[in-house]
XYZ file of C-alpha atoms in Angstrom:
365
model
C -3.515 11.797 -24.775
C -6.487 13.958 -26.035
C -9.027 13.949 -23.530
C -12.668 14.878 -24.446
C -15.365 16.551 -22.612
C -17.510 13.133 -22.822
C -15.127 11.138 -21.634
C -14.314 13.766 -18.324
C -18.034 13.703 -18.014
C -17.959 9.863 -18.228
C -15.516 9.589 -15.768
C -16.306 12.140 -13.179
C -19.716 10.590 -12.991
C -18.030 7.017 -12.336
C -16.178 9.132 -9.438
C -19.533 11.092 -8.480
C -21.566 7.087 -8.100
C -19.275 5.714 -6.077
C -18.409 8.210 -3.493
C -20.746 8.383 -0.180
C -22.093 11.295 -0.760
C -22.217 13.187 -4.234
C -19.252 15.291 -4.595
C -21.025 18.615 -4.973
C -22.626 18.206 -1.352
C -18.937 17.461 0.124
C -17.376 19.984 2.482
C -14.107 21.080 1.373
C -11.276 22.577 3.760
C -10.276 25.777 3.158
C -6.639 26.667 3.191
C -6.094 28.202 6.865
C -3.619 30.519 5.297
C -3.616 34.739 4.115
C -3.865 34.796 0.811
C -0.486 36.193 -0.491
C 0.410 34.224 -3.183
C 4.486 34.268 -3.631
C 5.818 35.480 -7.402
C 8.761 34.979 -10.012
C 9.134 37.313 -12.796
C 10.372 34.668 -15.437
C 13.022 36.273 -18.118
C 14.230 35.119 -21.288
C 17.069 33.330 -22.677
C 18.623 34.321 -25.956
C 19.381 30.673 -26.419
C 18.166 27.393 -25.785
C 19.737 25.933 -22.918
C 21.864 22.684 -22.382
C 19.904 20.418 -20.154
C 22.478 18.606 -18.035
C 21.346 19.103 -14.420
C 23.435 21.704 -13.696
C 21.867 25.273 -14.420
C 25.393 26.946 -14.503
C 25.316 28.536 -17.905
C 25.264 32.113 -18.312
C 21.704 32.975 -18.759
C 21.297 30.778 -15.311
C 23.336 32.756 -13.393
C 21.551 36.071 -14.484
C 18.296 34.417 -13.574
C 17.403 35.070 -9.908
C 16.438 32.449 -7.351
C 13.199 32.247 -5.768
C 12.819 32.583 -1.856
C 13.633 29.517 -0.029
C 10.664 26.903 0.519
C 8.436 27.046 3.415
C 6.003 24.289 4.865
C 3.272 23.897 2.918
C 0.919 24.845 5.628
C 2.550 28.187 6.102
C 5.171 29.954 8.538
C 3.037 28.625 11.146
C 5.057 25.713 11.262
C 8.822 25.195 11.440
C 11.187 25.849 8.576
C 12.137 23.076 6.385
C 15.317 21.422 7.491
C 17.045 21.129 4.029
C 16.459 24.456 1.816
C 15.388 23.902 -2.098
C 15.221 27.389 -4.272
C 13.971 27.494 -8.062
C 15.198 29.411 -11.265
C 12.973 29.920 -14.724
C 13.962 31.096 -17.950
C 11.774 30.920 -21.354
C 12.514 31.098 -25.037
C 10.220 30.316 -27.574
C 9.842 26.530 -27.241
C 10.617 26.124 -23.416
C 9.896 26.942 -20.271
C 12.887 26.003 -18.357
C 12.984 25.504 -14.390
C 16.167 24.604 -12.332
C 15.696 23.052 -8.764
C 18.728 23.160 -6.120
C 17.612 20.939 -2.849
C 19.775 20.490 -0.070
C 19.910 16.936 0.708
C 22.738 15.251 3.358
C 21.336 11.512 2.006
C 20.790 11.537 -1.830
C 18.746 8.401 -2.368
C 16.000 6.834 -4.785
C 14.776 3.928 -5.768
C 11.698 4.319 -7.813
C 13.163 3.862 -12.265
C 10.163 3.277 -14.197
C 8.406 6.642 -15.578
C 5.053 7.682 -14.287
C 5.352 5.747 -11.337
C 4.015 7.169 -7.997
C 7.535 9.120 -7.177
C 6.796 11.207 -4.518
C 6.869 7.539 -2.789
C 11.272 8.686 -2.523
C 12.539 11.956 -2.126
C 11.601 13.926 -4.913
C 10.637 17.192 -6.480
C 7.470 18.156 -8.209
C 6.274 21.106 -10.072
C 2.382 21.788 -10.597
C 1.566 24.727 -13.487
C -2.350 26.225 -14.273
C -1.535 28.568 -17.455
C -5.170 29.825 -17.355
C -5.263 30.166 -13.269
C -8.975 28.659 -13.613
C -7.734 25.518 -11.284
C -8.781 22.980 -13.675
C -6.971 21.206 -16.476
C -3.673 21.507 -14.685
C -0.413 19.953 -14.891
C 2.061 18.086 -12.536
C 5.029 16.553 -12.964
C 7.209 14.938 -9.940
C 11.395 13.618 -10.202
C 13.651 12.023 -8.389
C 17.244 11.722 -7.610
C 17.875 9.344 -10.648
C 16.066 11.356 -12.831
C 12.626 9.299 -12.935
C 9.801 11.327 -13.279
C 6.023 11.117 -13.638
C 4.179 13.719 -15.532
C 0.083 13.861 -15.540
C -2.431 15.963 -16.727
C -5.403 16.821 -13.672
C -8.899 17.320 -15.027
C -9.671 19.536 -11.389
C -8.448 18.783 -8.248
C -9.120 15.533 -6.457
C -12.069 17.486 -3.818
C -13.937 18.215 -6.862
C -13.505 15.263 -8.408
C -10.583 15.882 -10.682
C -8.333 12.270 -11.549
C -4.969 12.135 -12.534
C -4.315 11.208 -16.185
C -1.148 9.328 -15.775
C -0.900 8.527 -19.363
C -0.467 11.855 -21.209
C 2.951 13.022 -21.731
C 4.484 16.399 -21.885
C 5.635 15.296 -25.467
C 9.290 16.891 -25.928
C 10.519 17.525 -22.567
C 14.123 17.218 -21.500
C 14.951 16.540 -17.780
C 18.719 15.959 -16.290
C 19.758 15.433 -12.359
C 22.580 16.046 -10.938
C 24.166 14.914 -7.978
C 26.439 17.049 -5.550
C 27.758 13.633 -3.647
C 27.433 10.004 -3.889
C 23.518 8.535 -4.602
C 22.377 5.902 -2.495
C 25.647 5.572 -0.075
C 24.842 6.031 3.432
C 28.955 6.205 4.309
C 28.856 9.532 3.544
C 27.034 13.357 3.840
C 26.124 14.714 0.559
C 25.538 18.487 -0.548
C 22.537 18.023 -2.848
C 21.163 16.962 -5.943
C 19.915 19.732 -8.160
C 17.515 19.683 -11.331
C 16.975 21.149 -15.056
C 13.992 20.187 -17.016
C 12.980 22.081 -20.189
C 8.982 21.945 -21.292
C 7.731 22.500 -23.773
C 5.164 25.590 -24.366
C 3.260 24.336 -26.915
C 2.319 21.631 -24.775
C 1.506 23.748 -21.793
C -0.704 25.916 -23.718
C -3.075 23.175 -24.827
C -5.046 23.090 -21.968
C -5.547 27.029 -22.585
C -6.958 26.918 -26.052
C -4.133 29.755 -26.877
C -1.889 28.633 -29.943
C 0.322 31.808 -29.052
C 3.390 32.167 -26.459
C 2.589 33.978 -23.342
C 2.601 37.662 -24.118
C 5.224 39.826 -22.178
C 3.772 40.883 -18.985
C 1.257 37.276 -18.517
C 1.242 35.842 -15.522
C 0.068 31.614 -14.935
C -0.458 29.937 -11.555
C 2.947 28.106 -10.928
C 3.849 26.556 -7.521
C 7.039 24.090 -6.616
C 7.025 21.612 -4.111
C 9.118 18.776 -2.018
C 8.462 15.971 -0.350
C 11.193 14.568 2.175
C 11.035 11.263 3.774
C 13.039 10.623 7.073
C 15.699 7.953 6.509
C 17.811 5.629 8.004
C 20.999 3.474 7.231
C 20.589 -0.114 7.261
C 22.764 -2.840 6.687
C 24.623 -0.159 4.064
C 21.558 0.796 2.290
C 19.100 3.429 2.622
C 15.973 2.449 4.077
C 12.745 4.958 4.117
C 11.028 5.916 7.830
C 7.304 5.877 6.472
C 6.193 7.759 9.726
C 8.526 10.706 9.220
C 7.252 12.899 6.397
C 7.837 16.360 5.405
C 5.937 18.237 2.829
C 7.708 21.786 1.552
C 6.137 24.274 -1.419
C 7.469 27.353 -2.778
C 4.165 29.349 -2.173
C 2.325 27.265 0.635
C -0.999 26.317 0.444
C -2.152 26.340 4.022
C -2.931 22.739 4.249
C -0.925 19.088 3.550
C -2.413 19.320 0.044
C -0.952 20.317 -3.035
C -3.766 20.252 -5.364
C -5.104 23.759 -4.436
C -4.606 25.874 -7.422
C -5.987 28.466 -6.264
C -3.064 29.143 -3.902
C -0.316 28.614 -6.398
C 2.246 31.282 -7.016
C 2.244 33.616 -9.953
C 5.056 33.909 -12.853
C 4.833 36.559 -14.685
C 6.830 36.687 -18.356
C 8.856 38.992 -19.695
C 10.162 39.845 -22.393
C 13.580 41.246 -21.182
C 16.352 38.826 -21.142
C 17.537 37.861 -17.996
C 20.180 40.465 -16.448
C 19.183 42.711 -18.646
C 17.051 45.159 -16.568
C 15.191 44.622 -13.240
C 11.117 44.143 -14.303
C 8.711 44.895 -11.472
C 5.221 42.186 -10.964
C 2.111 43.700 -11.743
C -0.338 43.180 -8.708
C -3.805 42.541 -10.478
C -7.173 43.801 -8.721
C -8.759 40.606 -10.309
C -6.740 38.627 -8.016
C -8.138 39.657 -4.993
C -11.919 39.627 -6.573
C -11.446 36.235 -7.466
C -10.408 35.373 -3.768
C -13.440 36.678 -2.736
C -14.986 34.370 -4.964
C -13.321 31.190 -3.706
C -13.925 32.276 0.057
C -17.321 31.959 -0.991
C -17.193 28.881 -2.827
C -15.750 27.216 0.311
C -18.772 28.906 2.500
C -21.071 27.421 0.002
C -20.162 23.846 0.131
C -19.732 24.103 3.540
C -23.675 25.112 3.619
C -24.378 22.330 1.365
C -23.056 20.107 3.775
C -25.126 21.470 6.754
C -28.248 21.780 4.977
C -28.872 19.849 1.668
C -28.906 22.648 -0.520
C -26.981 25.812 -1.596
C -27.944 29.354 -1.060
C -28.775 32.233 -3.101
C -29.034 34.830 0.705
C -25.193 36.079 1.273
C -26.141 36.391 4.723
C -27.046 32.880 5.129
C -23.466 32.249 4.796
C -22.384 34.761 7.653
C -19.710 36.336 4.839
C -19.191 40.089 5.944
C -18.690 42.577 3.191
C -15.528 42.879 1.515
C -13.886 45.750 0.150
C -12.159 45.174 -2.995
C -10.633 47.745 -4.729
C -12.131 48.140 -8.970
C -15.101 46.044 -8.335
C -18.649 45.968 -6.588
C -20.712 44.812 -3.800
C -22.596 42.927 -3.516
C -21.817 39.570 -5.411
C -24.430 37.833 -7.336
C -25.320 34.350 -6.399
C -27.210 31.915 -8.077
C -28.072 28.556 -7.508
C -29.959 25.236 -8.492
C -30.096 21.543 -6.769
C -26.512 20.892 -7.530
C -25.310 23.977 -8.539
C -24.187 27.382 -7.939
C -22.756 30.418 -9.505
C -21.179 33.830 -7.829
C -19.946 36.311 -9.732
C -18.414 40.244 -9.211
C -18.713 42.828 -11.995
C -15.811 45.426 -12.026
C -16.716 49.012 -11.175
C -16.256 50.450 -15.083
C -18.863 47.382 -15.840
C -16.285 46.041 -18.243
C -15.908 42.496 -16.991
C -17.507 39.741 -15.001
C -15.554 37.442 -12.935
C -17.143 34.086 -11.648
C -17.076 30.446 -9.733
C -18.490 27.766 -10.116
C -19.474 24.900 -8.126
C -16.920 23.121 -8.832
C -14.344 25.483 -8.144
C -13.861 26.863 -11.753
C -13.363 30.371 -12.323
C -13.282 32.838 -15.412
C -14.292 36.004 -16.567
C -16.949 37.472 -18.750
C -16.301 40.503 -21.081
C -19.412 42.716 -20.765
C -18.100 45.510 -23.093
């Protein structure tokens, strides 16, 4: 589903009128978490790969895991009972990712496509090729391989909405299950996942119409939500009041629409098992988390006083260092509005946010 900039205009005002307060004056909470983004250096496959639910192939097994998930909110909280790890590979169609979750009661229910199916058990997988934190993807499946994939305008605190009825056109998706599904006279292993999607459609909401150049990194994270459960009269039945919610790279808050703390894959060209390729730490990264710190202190501001603020110190932000790029930033703002940008130190580029949360970068040279 092509969705235009009147329509997201359109809509986001419909979303803007009927919230108490316009959106732009709403406080948002800021991730109580470091900002050390987890990463995955994502290798090639010389061929495509048989989607069947169980990544045991050869170019699978030269792939390396990811670390185990945490809680979303962070290491400050307990580790998750059951451990999930993630794989990627890419060619020049897919980008493949294979989930293994621990899981001693396999169950679902939920068999209709883009249903709400983090409502079972479920895995979900949420990718921002640009890193701006708008026009992302999500897509969520279960243990009997029913998934729901959306397209997100922005996140929901900024008044993003979920278009439920795009579809990653061309994607292939397989479960398998390491015990019995929905028998509660038994312990299971697991249930692990393959799904294969496609690039072209992932690079839409970039503008490229290339595949990501050896060396690119997007904003990636994995998640898991786990439900406490119960046998009843032989069946599964869901404990609503036990809930667990596990990511890959944790955000620092029950909330998975925070792009801005998603891990980074970076590409490469080297097929997996090949040779050992090293992730490239960018300086821009830390600039632009600068940036959002800011943001947050801004809307918090709004919030206080009815208006943004063009005086850093009005927002009690202490300098920053930040290695290839300047102090102080530049702020400026309107009614409803508000830039802040950095310049690099060679005056080359301009990074920025907006008050929406966007963010981007200027070439000056």
């Amino acid at each position: 589903m092509r969705i235009t900039k009147t329509l997201k205009y359109i809509l986001l005002g419909a979303v803007c009128l009927t919230a108490e307060k316009p959106l732009y004056s709403q406080k948002i909470p800021e991730p109580d978490l470091s900002f050390s983004p987890r990463h995955y250096v994502c290798y090639r496959t010389d061929h495509e790969l048989t989607i069947d639910g169980k990544p045991d192939e050869e170019a699978w097994q030269k792939a390396p895991w990811t670390e185990a998930f945490l809680d979303v909110q962070g290491d400050k909280k307990p580790s998750p009972e059951f451990k999930t790890r993630v794989k990627m590979l890419w060619d020049n169609s897919f980008l493949y990712v294979a989930a293994e979750l621990e899981e001693p009661n396999v169950w679902a229910t939920l068999k209709t496509r883009d249903t709400t199916i983090y409502n079972d058990n479920n895995f979900e997988v949420f990718i921002d090729p640009d890193g701006d934190t708008q026009n992302y993807y999500e897509f969520e499946i279960n243990a009997l391989n029913t998934f729901w994939d959306l397209f997100m305008t922005k996140p929901y605190r900024t008044g993003g909405f979920p278009v439920s009825a795009w579809d990653i056109r061309g994607i292939k998706t397989a479960v398998y299950v390491q015990g019995t599904l929905n028998n509660p006279s038994d312990k299971d292993h697991g249930w692990s996942v393959e799904i294969a999607l496609p690039l072209k459609v992932l690079m839409q909401s970039t503008g490229l119409k290339r595949l990501p150049k050896d060396g690119e990194q997007w904003r990636v994270d994995f998640t898991r939500v786990e439900w406490g459960v119960k046998s009843q009269d032989g069946r599964y039945q869901r404990i609503d009041d036990q809930t667990s919610y596990w990511a890959w790279s944790p955000i620092g808050l029950v909330d998975f629409h925070y792009p801005d703390m998603y891990g980074f894959v970076q590409f490469s060209d080297h097929s997996a098992g090949s040779t050992e390729v090293s992730f490239l730490e960018k300086p821009e990264e830390n600039a632009k988390r600068v940036l959002r710190q800011l943001f947050y202190k801004e809307r918090a501001y709004y919030s206080d006083h009815g208006r943004y603020t063009s005086d850093l110190n009005d927002l009690n932000f202490e300098k920053k260092d930040i290695p290839a790029f300047q102090w102080p930033p530049v702020i400026e703002t309107a009614q409803d509005f508000f830039e802040i940008s950095l310049g690099d130190s060679d005056n080359k580029i301009r990074l920025y946010i907006f008050s929406d949360g966007k963010t981007g970068r200027t070439l000056l040279k």
